[in-house]
């Protein structure tokens, strides 16, 4: 339930920020609870991980493996040609099974409902056959 609440909070945050995009981590990045260097570390996002971000100032809001938090913008490199979020926000599916049941799988990077956690082979297509 906590993960669901965090994901909904992230979706609300992303809808309110106009600079949502995709990015790659340029080094191992601490995923922090708050947008400060003293914020509790929730986990580490490995180098070259594709993430969906919404940035404000020096920090970007993102999720990694179902955990929402903040990553320093200095550790991210924007993906050229990435699609910005459009419409009324993002749609959240916890699993590929839920996404398939809704009839929307597979989804590509930049489309509503895409999450890196559902893209196991990191080819920018989530919940394709075999995943």
Short mmCIF file of N, CA and C in Angstrom, two decimals:
data_model
loop_
_atom_site.label_atom_id
_atom_site.label_comp_id
_atom_site.label_asym_id
_atom_site.label_seq_id
_atom_site.Cartn_x
_atom_site.Cartn_y
_atom_site.Cartn_z
N UNK A 1 0.82 -1.19 0.00
CA UNK A 1 0.00 0.00 0.00
C UNK A 1 0.87 1.26 0.00
N UNK A 2 1.98 1.23 0.77
CA UNK A 2 2.86 2.40 0.80
C UNK A 2 3.43 2.70 -0.57
N UNK A 3 3.79 1.64 -1.30
CA UNK A 3 4.35 1.84 -2.64
C UNK A 3 3.30 2.49 -3.54
N UNK A 4 2.06 2.04 -3.44
CA UNK A 4 0.99 2.61 -4.26
C UNK A 4 0.82 4.10 -3.95
N UNK A 5 0.82 4.43 -2.66
CA UNK A 5 0.67 5.84 -2.26
C UNK A 5 1.83 6.66 -2.79
N UNK A 6 3.05 6.13 -2.71
CA UNK A 6 4.22 6.85 -3.24
C UNK A 6 4.11 7.06 -4.74
N UNK A 7 3.65 6.01 -5.45
CA UNK A 7 3.53 6.12 -6.90
C UNK A 7 2.47 7.16 -7.27
N UNK A 8 1.38 7.20 -6.53
CA UNK A 8 0.35 8.19 -6.81
C UNK A 8 0.87 9.60 -6.53
N UNK A 9 1.66 9.73 -5.47
CA UNK A 9 2.25 11.03 -5.16
C UNK A 9 3.20 11.45 -6.28
N UNK A 10 3.98 10.49 -6.80
CA UNK A 10 4.88 10.80 -7.90
C UNK A 10 4.10 11.22 -9.14
N UNK A 11 3.02 10.49 -9.43
CA UNK A 11 2.20 10.83 -10.60
C UNK A 11 1.66 12.25 -10.46
N UNK A 12 1.20 12.59 -9.26
CA UNK A 12 0.68 13.94 -9.03
C UNK A 12 1.79 14.97 -9.20
N UNK A 13 2.98 14.65 -8.70
CA UNK A 13 4.11 15.57 -8.84
C UNK A 13 4.48 15.74 -10.31
N UNK A 14 4.50 14.65 -11.06
CA UNK A 14 4.86 14.73 -12.47
C UNK A 14 3.84 15.53 -13.26
N UNK A 15 2.56 15.42 -12.90
CA UNK A 15 1.54 16.17 -13.62
C UNK A 15 1.70 17.67 -13.39
N UNK A 16 2.21 18.04 -12.22
CA UNK A 16 2.35 19.45 -11.90
C UNK A 16 3.65 20.06 -12.40
N UNK A 17 4.54 19.27 -12.93
CA UNK A 17 5.83 19.78 -13.39
C UNK A 17 5.90 19.68 -14.90
N UNK A 18 6.31 20.74 -15.55
CA UNK A 18 6.31 20.75 -17.00
C UNK A 18 7.57 20.17 -17.61
N UNK A 19 8.58 19.92 -16.82
CA UNK A 19 9.85 19.45 -17.37
C UNK A 19 10.07 17.97 -17.11
N UNK A 20 9.09 17.15 -17.34
CA UNK A 20 9.25 15.71 -17.19
C UNK A 20 9.89 15.15 -18.45
N UNK A 21 10.84 14.24 -18.28
CA UNK A 21 11.55 13.67 -19.41
C UNK A 21 12.21 12.37 -18.99
N UNK A 22 12.90 11.75 -19.92
CA UNK A 22 13.67 10.55 -19.60
C UNK A 22 15.14 10.91 -19.54
N UNK A 23 15.88 10.15 -18.73
CA UNK A 23 17.30 10.43 -18.55
C UNK A 23 18.03 9.14 -18.19
N UNK A 24 19.34 9.16 -18.39
CA UNK A 24 20.22 8.07 -17.97
C UNK A 24 21.07 8.55 -16.81
N UNK A 25 21.29 7.66 -15.84
CA UNK A 25 22.19 8.01 -14.75
C UNK A 25 23.62 7.92 -15.27
N UNK A 26 24.46 8.88 -14.91
CA UNK A 26 25.84 8.91 -15.39
C UNK A 26 26.80 8.28 -14.39
N UNK A 27 26.31 7.97 -13.21
CA UNK A 27 27.09 7.31 -12.15
C UNK A 27 26.07 6.67 -11.22
N UNK A 28 26.55 5.83 -10.29
CA UNK A 28 25.64 5.30 -9.28
C UNK A 28 25.06 6.49 -8.52
N UNK A 29 23.74 6.56 -8.43
CA UNK A 29 23.08 7.72 -7.84
C UNK A 29 22.24 7.29 -6.63
N UNK A 30 22.41 8.00 -5.53
CA UNK A 30 21.58 7.74 -4.36
C UNK A 30 20.17 8.23 -4.62
N UNK A 31 19.20 7.37 -4.37
CA UNK A 31 17.79 7.75 -4.42
C UNK A 31 17.43 8.20 -3.01
N UNK A 32 17.11 9.49 -2.86
CA UNK A 32 16.90 10.06 -1.53
C UNK A 32 15.44 10.37 -1.25
N UNK A 33 15.08 10.30 0.03
CA UNK A 33 13.71 10.58 0.45
C UNK A 33 13.33 12.04 0.23
N UNK A 34 14.26 12.96 0.44
CA UNK A 34 14.03 14.38 0.25
C UNK A 34 15.07 14.95 -0.70
N UNK A 35 14.79 16.09 -1.34
CA UNK A 35 15.73 16.65 -2.32
C UNK A 35 16.88 17.42 -1.66
N UNK A 36 17.64 16.73 -0.84
CA UNK A 36 18.82 17.31 -0.18
C UNK A 36 19.89 16.24 -0.05
N UNK A 37 21.13 16.66 0.09
CA UNK A 37 22.22 15.69 0.26
C UNK A 37 22.17 15.02 1.63
N UNK A 38 21.37 15.55 2.54
CA UNK A 38 21.23 14.94 3.86
C UNK A 38 19.98 14.07 3.97
N UNK A 39 19.19 14.00 2.90
CA UNK A 39 17.99 13.16 2.90
C UNK A 39 18.35 11.69 3.02
N UNK A 40 17.50 10.92 3.68
CA UNK A 40 17.73 9.49 3.85
C UNK A 40 17.88 8.81 2.49
N UNK A 41 18.85 7.90 2.39
CA UNK A 41 19.07 7.16 1.15
C UNK A 41 18.13 5.96 1.12
N UNK A 42 17.28 5.89 0.09
CA UNK A 42 16.31 4.81 -0.06
C UNK A 42 16.86 3.66 -0.87
N UNK A 43 17.89 3.93 -1.66
CA UNK A 43 18.50 2.92 -2.52
C UNK A 43 19.49 3.58 -3.45
N UNK A 44 20.09 2.78 -4.33
CA UNK A 44 21.05 3.29 -5.29
C UNK A 44 20.59 2.93 -6.70
N UNK A 45 20.56 3.92 -7.58
CA UNK A 45 20.21 3.70 -8.97
C UNK A 45 21.53 3.51 -9.73
N UNK A 46 21.75 2.34 -10.33
CA UNK A 46 23.03 2.07 -11.00
C UNK A 46 23.30 2.98 -12.20
N UNK A 47 24.56 3.09 -12.56
CA UNK A 47 25.00 3.84 -13.73
C UNK A 47 24.29 3.31 -14.98
N UNK A 48 23.96 4.20 -15.91
CA UNK A 48 23.31 3.87 -17.18
C UNK A 48 21.92 3.27 -17.03
N UNK A 49 21.20 3.68 -15.98
CA UNK A 49 19.81 3.24 -15.81
C UNK A 49 18.90 4.30 -16.39
N UNK A 50 17.95 3.87 -17.20
CA UNK A 50 16.98 4.76 -17.81
C UNK A 50 15.87 5.04 -16.81
N UNK A 51 15.61 6.32 -16.53
CA UNK A 51 14.57 6.70 -15.57
C UNK A 51 13.71 7.83 -16.14
N UNK A 52 12.48 7.90 -15.67
CA UNK A 52 11.58 8.99 -15.99
C UNK A 52 11.71 10.00 -14.86
N UNK A 53 11.97 11.26 -15.19
CA UNK A 53 12.24 12.27 -14.17
C UNK A 53 11.40 13.52 -14.36
N UNK A 54 11.19 14.21 -13.26
CA UNK A 54 10.59 15.55 -13.26
C UNK A 54 11.52 16.40 -12.41
N UNK A 55 12.21 17.35 -13.02
CA UNK A 55 13.26 18.11 -12.34
C UNK A 55 12.80 19.51 -11.96
N UNK A 56 13.32 19.93 -10.83
CA UNK A 56 13.09 21.28 -10.34
C UNK A 56 14.36 21.69 -9.60
N UNK A 57 15.05 22.68 -10.14
CA UNK A 57 16.31 23.07 -9.52
C UNK A 57 17.37 22.01 -9.72
N UNK A 58 18.06 21.65 -8.65
CA UNK A 58 19.17 20.69 -8.73
C UNK A 58 18.74 19.26 -8.49
N UNK A 59 17.44 19.00 -8.27
CA UNK A 59 16.96 17.66 -7.93
C UNK A 59 15.87 17.22 -8.89
N UNK A 60 15.82 15.91 -9.12
CA UNK A 60 14.80 15.33 -9.99
C UNK A 60 14.04 14.25 -9.24
N UNK A 61 12.73 14.28 -9.36
CA UNK A 61 11.87 13.27 -8.75
C UNK A 61 11.78 12.10 -9.72
N UNK A 62 11.90 10.87 -9.20
CA UNK A 62 11.85 9.68 -10.04
C UNK A 62 11.44 8.48 -9.21
N UNK A 63 11.31 7.33 -9.86
CA UNK A 63 11.12 6.07 -9.15
C UNK A 63 12.13 5.07 -9.67
N UNK A 64 12.53 4.16 -8.80
CA UNK A 64 13.42 3.08 -9.20
C UNK A 64 13.02 1.85 -8.41
N UNK A 65 12.71 0.77 -9.13
CA UNK A 65 12.26 -0.48 -8.53
C UNK A 65 11.09 -0.25 -7.58
N UNK A 66 10.15 0.59 -8.00
CA UNK A 66 8.95 0.84 -7.23
C UNK A 66 9.07 1.81 -6.08
N UNK A 67 10.26 2.38 -5.88
CA UNK A 67 10.47 3.34 -4.80
C UNK A 67 10.62 4.74 -5.38
N UNK A 68 9.81 5.67 -4.87
CA UNK A 68 9.87 7.05 -5.33
C UNK A 68 10.85 7.85 -4.49
N UNK A 69 11.57 8.75 -5.13
CA UNK A 69 12.52 9.59 -4.40
C UNK A 69 13.14 10.63 -5.31
N UNK A 70 14.26 11.16 -4.87
CA UNK A 70 14.96 12.24 -5.58
C UNK A 70 16.38 11.83 -5.92
N UNK A 71 16.84 12.27 -7.09
CA UNK A 71 18.21 12.05 -7.55
C UNK A 71 18.78 13.40 -7.95
N UNK A 72 20.05 13.62 -7.66
CA UNK A 72 20.69 14.88 -8.04
C UNK A 72 20.72 15.00 -9.57
N UNK A 73 20.32 16.16 -10.08
CA UNK A 73 20.28 16.38 -11.52
C UNK A 73 21.67 16.26 -12.15
N UNK A 74 22.70 16.54 -11.38
CA UNK A 74 24.07 16.46 -11.89
C UNK A 74 24.47 15.03 -12.24
N UNK A 75 23.72 14.03 -11.77
CA UNK A 75 24.03 12.63 -12.05
C UNK A 75 23.17 12.06 -13.18
N UNK A 76 22.48 12.93 -13.90
CA UNK A 76 21.58 12.50 -14.98
C UNK A 76 21.96 13.15 -16.30
N UNK A 77 21.77 12.38 -17.37
CA UNK A 77 22.00 12.90 -18.73
C UNK A 77 20.69 12.71 -19.50
N UNK A 78 20.10 13.81 -20.01
CA UNK A 78 18.84 13.68 -20.75
C UNK A 78 19.00 12.75 -21.96
N UNK A 79 17.96 12.01 -22.27
CA UNK A 79 17.96 11.13 -23.44
C UNK A 79 17.50 11.97 -24.61
N UNK A 80 18.30 12.03 -25.66
CA UNK A 80 17.99 12.82 -26.85
C UNK A 80 16.70 12.31 -27.49
N UNK A 81 15.81 13.24 -27.78
CA UNK A 81 14.57 12.88 -28.46
C UNK A 81 13.55 12.20 -27.58
N UNK A 82 13.73 12.23 -26.27
CA UNK A 82 12.76 11.56 -25.40
C UNK A 82 11.46 12.33 -25.40
N UNK A 83 10.39 11.60 -25.25
CA UNK A 83 9.07 12.23 -25.26
C UNK A 83 8.76 12.82 -23.90
N UNK A 84 8.16 14.00 -23.91
CA UNK A 84 7.71 14.60 -22.66
C UNK A 84 6.36 13.99 -22.31
N UNK A 85 6.03 14.07 -21.03
CA UNK A 85 4.71 13.61 -20.62
C UNK A 85 3.66 14.54 -21.20
N UNK A 86 2.57 13.98 -21.68
CA UNK A 86 1.50 14.80 -22.24
C UNK A 86 0.17 14.35 -21.66
N UNK A 87 -0.84 15.11 -21.87
CA UNK A 87 -2.18 14.73 -21.43
C UNK A 87 -2.39 15.02 -19.96
N UNK A 88 -3.25 14.23 -19.35
CA UNK A 88 -3.66 14.46 -17.97
C UNK A 88 -2.79 13.73 -16.95
N UNK A 89 -1.64 13.27 -17.32
CA UNK A 89 -0.77 12.58 -16.37
C UNK A 89 -0.47 11.17 -16.82
N UNK A 90 0.08 10.40 -15.94
CA UNK A 90 0.46 9.04 -16.28
C UNK A 90 -0.51 8.05 -15.68
N UNK A 91 -0.55 6.85 -16.24
CA UNK A 91 -1.36 5.76 -15.74
C UNK A 91 -0.40 4.79 -15.08
N UNK A 92 -0.79 4.30 -13.91
CA UNK A 92 0.11 3.42 -13.16
C UNK A 92 -0.43 1.99 -13.15
N UNK A 93 0.42 1.05 -13.54
CA UNK A 93 0.13 -0.38 -13.41
C UNK A 93 1.26 -0.98 -12.59
N UNK A 94 0.91 -1.69 -11.55
CA UNK A 94 1.91 -2.27 -10.66
C UNK A 94 2.67 -3.41 -11.34
N UNK A 95 1.97 -4.18 -12.17
CA UNK A 95 2.59 -5.34 -12.81
C UNK A 95 2.24 -5.40 -14.29
N UNK A 96 3.00 -6.20 -15.02
CA UNK A 96 2.69 -6.41 -16.44
C UNK A 96 1.37 -7.16 -16.58
N UNK A 97 1.05 -8.03 -15.63
CA UNK A 97 -0.22 -8.75 -15.67
C UNK A 97 -1.38 -7.77 -15.65
N UNK A 98 -1.31 -6.75 -14.79
CA UNK A 98 -2.35 -5.73 -14.75
C UNK A 98 -2.41 -4.95 -16.06
N UNK A 99 -1.24 -4.65 -16.62
CA UNK A 99 -1.19 -3.89 -17.86
C UNK A 99 -1.79 -4.71 -19.01
N UNK A 100 -1.47 -6.00 -19.05
CA UNK A 100 -2.03 -6.86 -20.11
C UNK A 100 -3.54 -7.00 -19.95
N UNK A 101 -4.01 -7.13 -18.71
CA UNK A 101 -5.45 -7.25 -18.45
C UNK A 101 -6.20 -6.01 -18.92
N UNK A 102 -5.54 -4.85 -18.84
CA UNK A 102 -6.16 -3.60 -19.30
C UNK A 102 -6.05 -3.44 -20.81
N UNK A 103 -5.30 -4.34 -21.45
CA UNK A 103 -5.17 -4.30 -22.90
C UNK A 103 -4.24 -3.23 -23.44
N UNK A 104 -3.28 -2.77 -22.61
CA UNK A 104 -2.39 -1.70 -23.07
C UNK A 104 -0.95 -2.16 -23.27
N UNK A 105 -0.62 -3.38 -22.90
CA UNK A 105 0.76 -3.87 -23.04
C UNK A 105 1.00 -4.34 -24.47
N UNK A 106 2.19 -4.20 -24.99
CA UNK A 106 3.36 -3.53 -24.41
C UNK A 106 3.28 -2.01 -24.61
N UNK A 107 4.04 -1.27 -23.80
CA UNK A 107 4.11 0.18 -23.94
C UNK A 107 5.55 0.62 -24.13
N UNK A 108 5.73 1.65 -24.93
CA UNK A 108 7.07 2.17 -25.23
C UNK A 108 7.41 3.34 -24.33
N UNK A 109 8.69 3.59 -24.20
CA UNK A 109 9.18 4.74 -23.46
C UNK A 109 8.52 6.01 -23.95
N UNK A 110 8.00 6.82 -23.02
CA UNK A 110 7.33 8.06 -23.37
C UNK A 110 5.82 7.94 -23.44
N UNK A 111 5.31 6.71 -23.52
CA UNK A 111 3.87 6.50 -23.53
C UNK A 111 3.35 6.41 -22.09
N UNK A 112 2.07 6.79 -21.88
CA UNK A 112 1.52 6.65 -20.53
C UNK A 112 1.64 5.20 -20.06
N UNK A 113 1.91 5.01 -18.81
CA UNK A 113 2.03 3.71 -18.14
C UNK A 113 3.43 3.10 -18.23
N UNK A 114 4.32 3.64 -19.07
CA UNK A 114 5.67 3.08 -19.14
C UNK A 114 6.40 3.35 -17.82
N UNK A 115 7.04 2.31 -17.30
CA UNK A 115 7.89 2.43 -16.11
C UNK A 115 9.12 1.57 -16.33
N UNK A 116 10.26 2.06 -15.91
CA UNK A 116 11.49 1.29 -16.07
C UNK A 116 11.43 -0.02 -15.29
N UNK A 117 10.69 -0.05 -14.19
CA UNK A 117 10.58 -1.27 -13.38
C UNK A 117 9.90 -2.39 -14.16
N UNK A 118 9.09 -2.06 -15.15
CA UNK A 118 8.41 -3.08 -15.96
C UNK A 118 9.15 -3.39 -17.25
N UNK A 119 10.27 -2.75 -17.45
CA UNK A 119 11.09 -2.96 -18.65
C UNK A 119 12.35 -3.73 -18.23
N UNK A 120 12.19 -5.02 -18.01
CA UNK A 120 13.28 -5.82 -17.45
C UNK A 120 14.54 -5.85 -18.29
N UNK A 121 14.41 -5.90 -19.62
CA UNK A 121 15.59 -5.95 -20.47
C UNK A 121 16.06 -4.56 -20.90
N UNK A 122 15.44 -3.52 -20.38
CA UNK A 122 15.83 -2.12 -20.61
C UNK A 122 16.00 -1.76 -22.08
N UNK A 123 15.01 -2.22 -22.89
CA UNK A 123 15.04 -1.89 -24.31
C UNK A 123 14.01 -0.81 -24.68
N UNK A 124 13.49 -0.12 -23.67
CA UNK A 124 12.52 0.96 -23.83
C UNK A 124 11.13 0.48 -24.23
N UNK A 125 10.85 -0.81 -24.04
CA UNK A 125 9.51 -1.37 -24.25
C UNK A 125 9.17 -2.22 -23.02
N UNK A 126 8.15 -1.78 -22.29
CA UNK A 126 7.75 -2.48 -21.07
C UNK A 126 6.67 -3.51 -21.35
N UNK A 127 6.74 -4.62 -20.67
CA UNK A 127 5.72 -5.68 -20.70
C UNK A 127 5.51 -6.30 -22.08
N UNK A 128 6.60 -6.43 -22.82
CA UNK A 128 6.49 -7.13 -24.09
C UNK A 128 6.48 -8.63 -23.81
N UNK A 129 6.19 -9.42 -24.81
CA UNK A 129 6.14 -10.88 -24.62
C UNK A 129 7.47 -11.37 -24.05
N UNK A 130 7.39 -12.24 -23.09
CA UNK A 130 8.59 -12.79 -22.48
C UNK A 130 9.07 -12.02 -21.27
N UNK A 131 8.48 -10.87 -20.98
CA UNK A 131 8.87 -10.09 -19.80
C UNK A 131 7.84 -10.26 -18.71
#
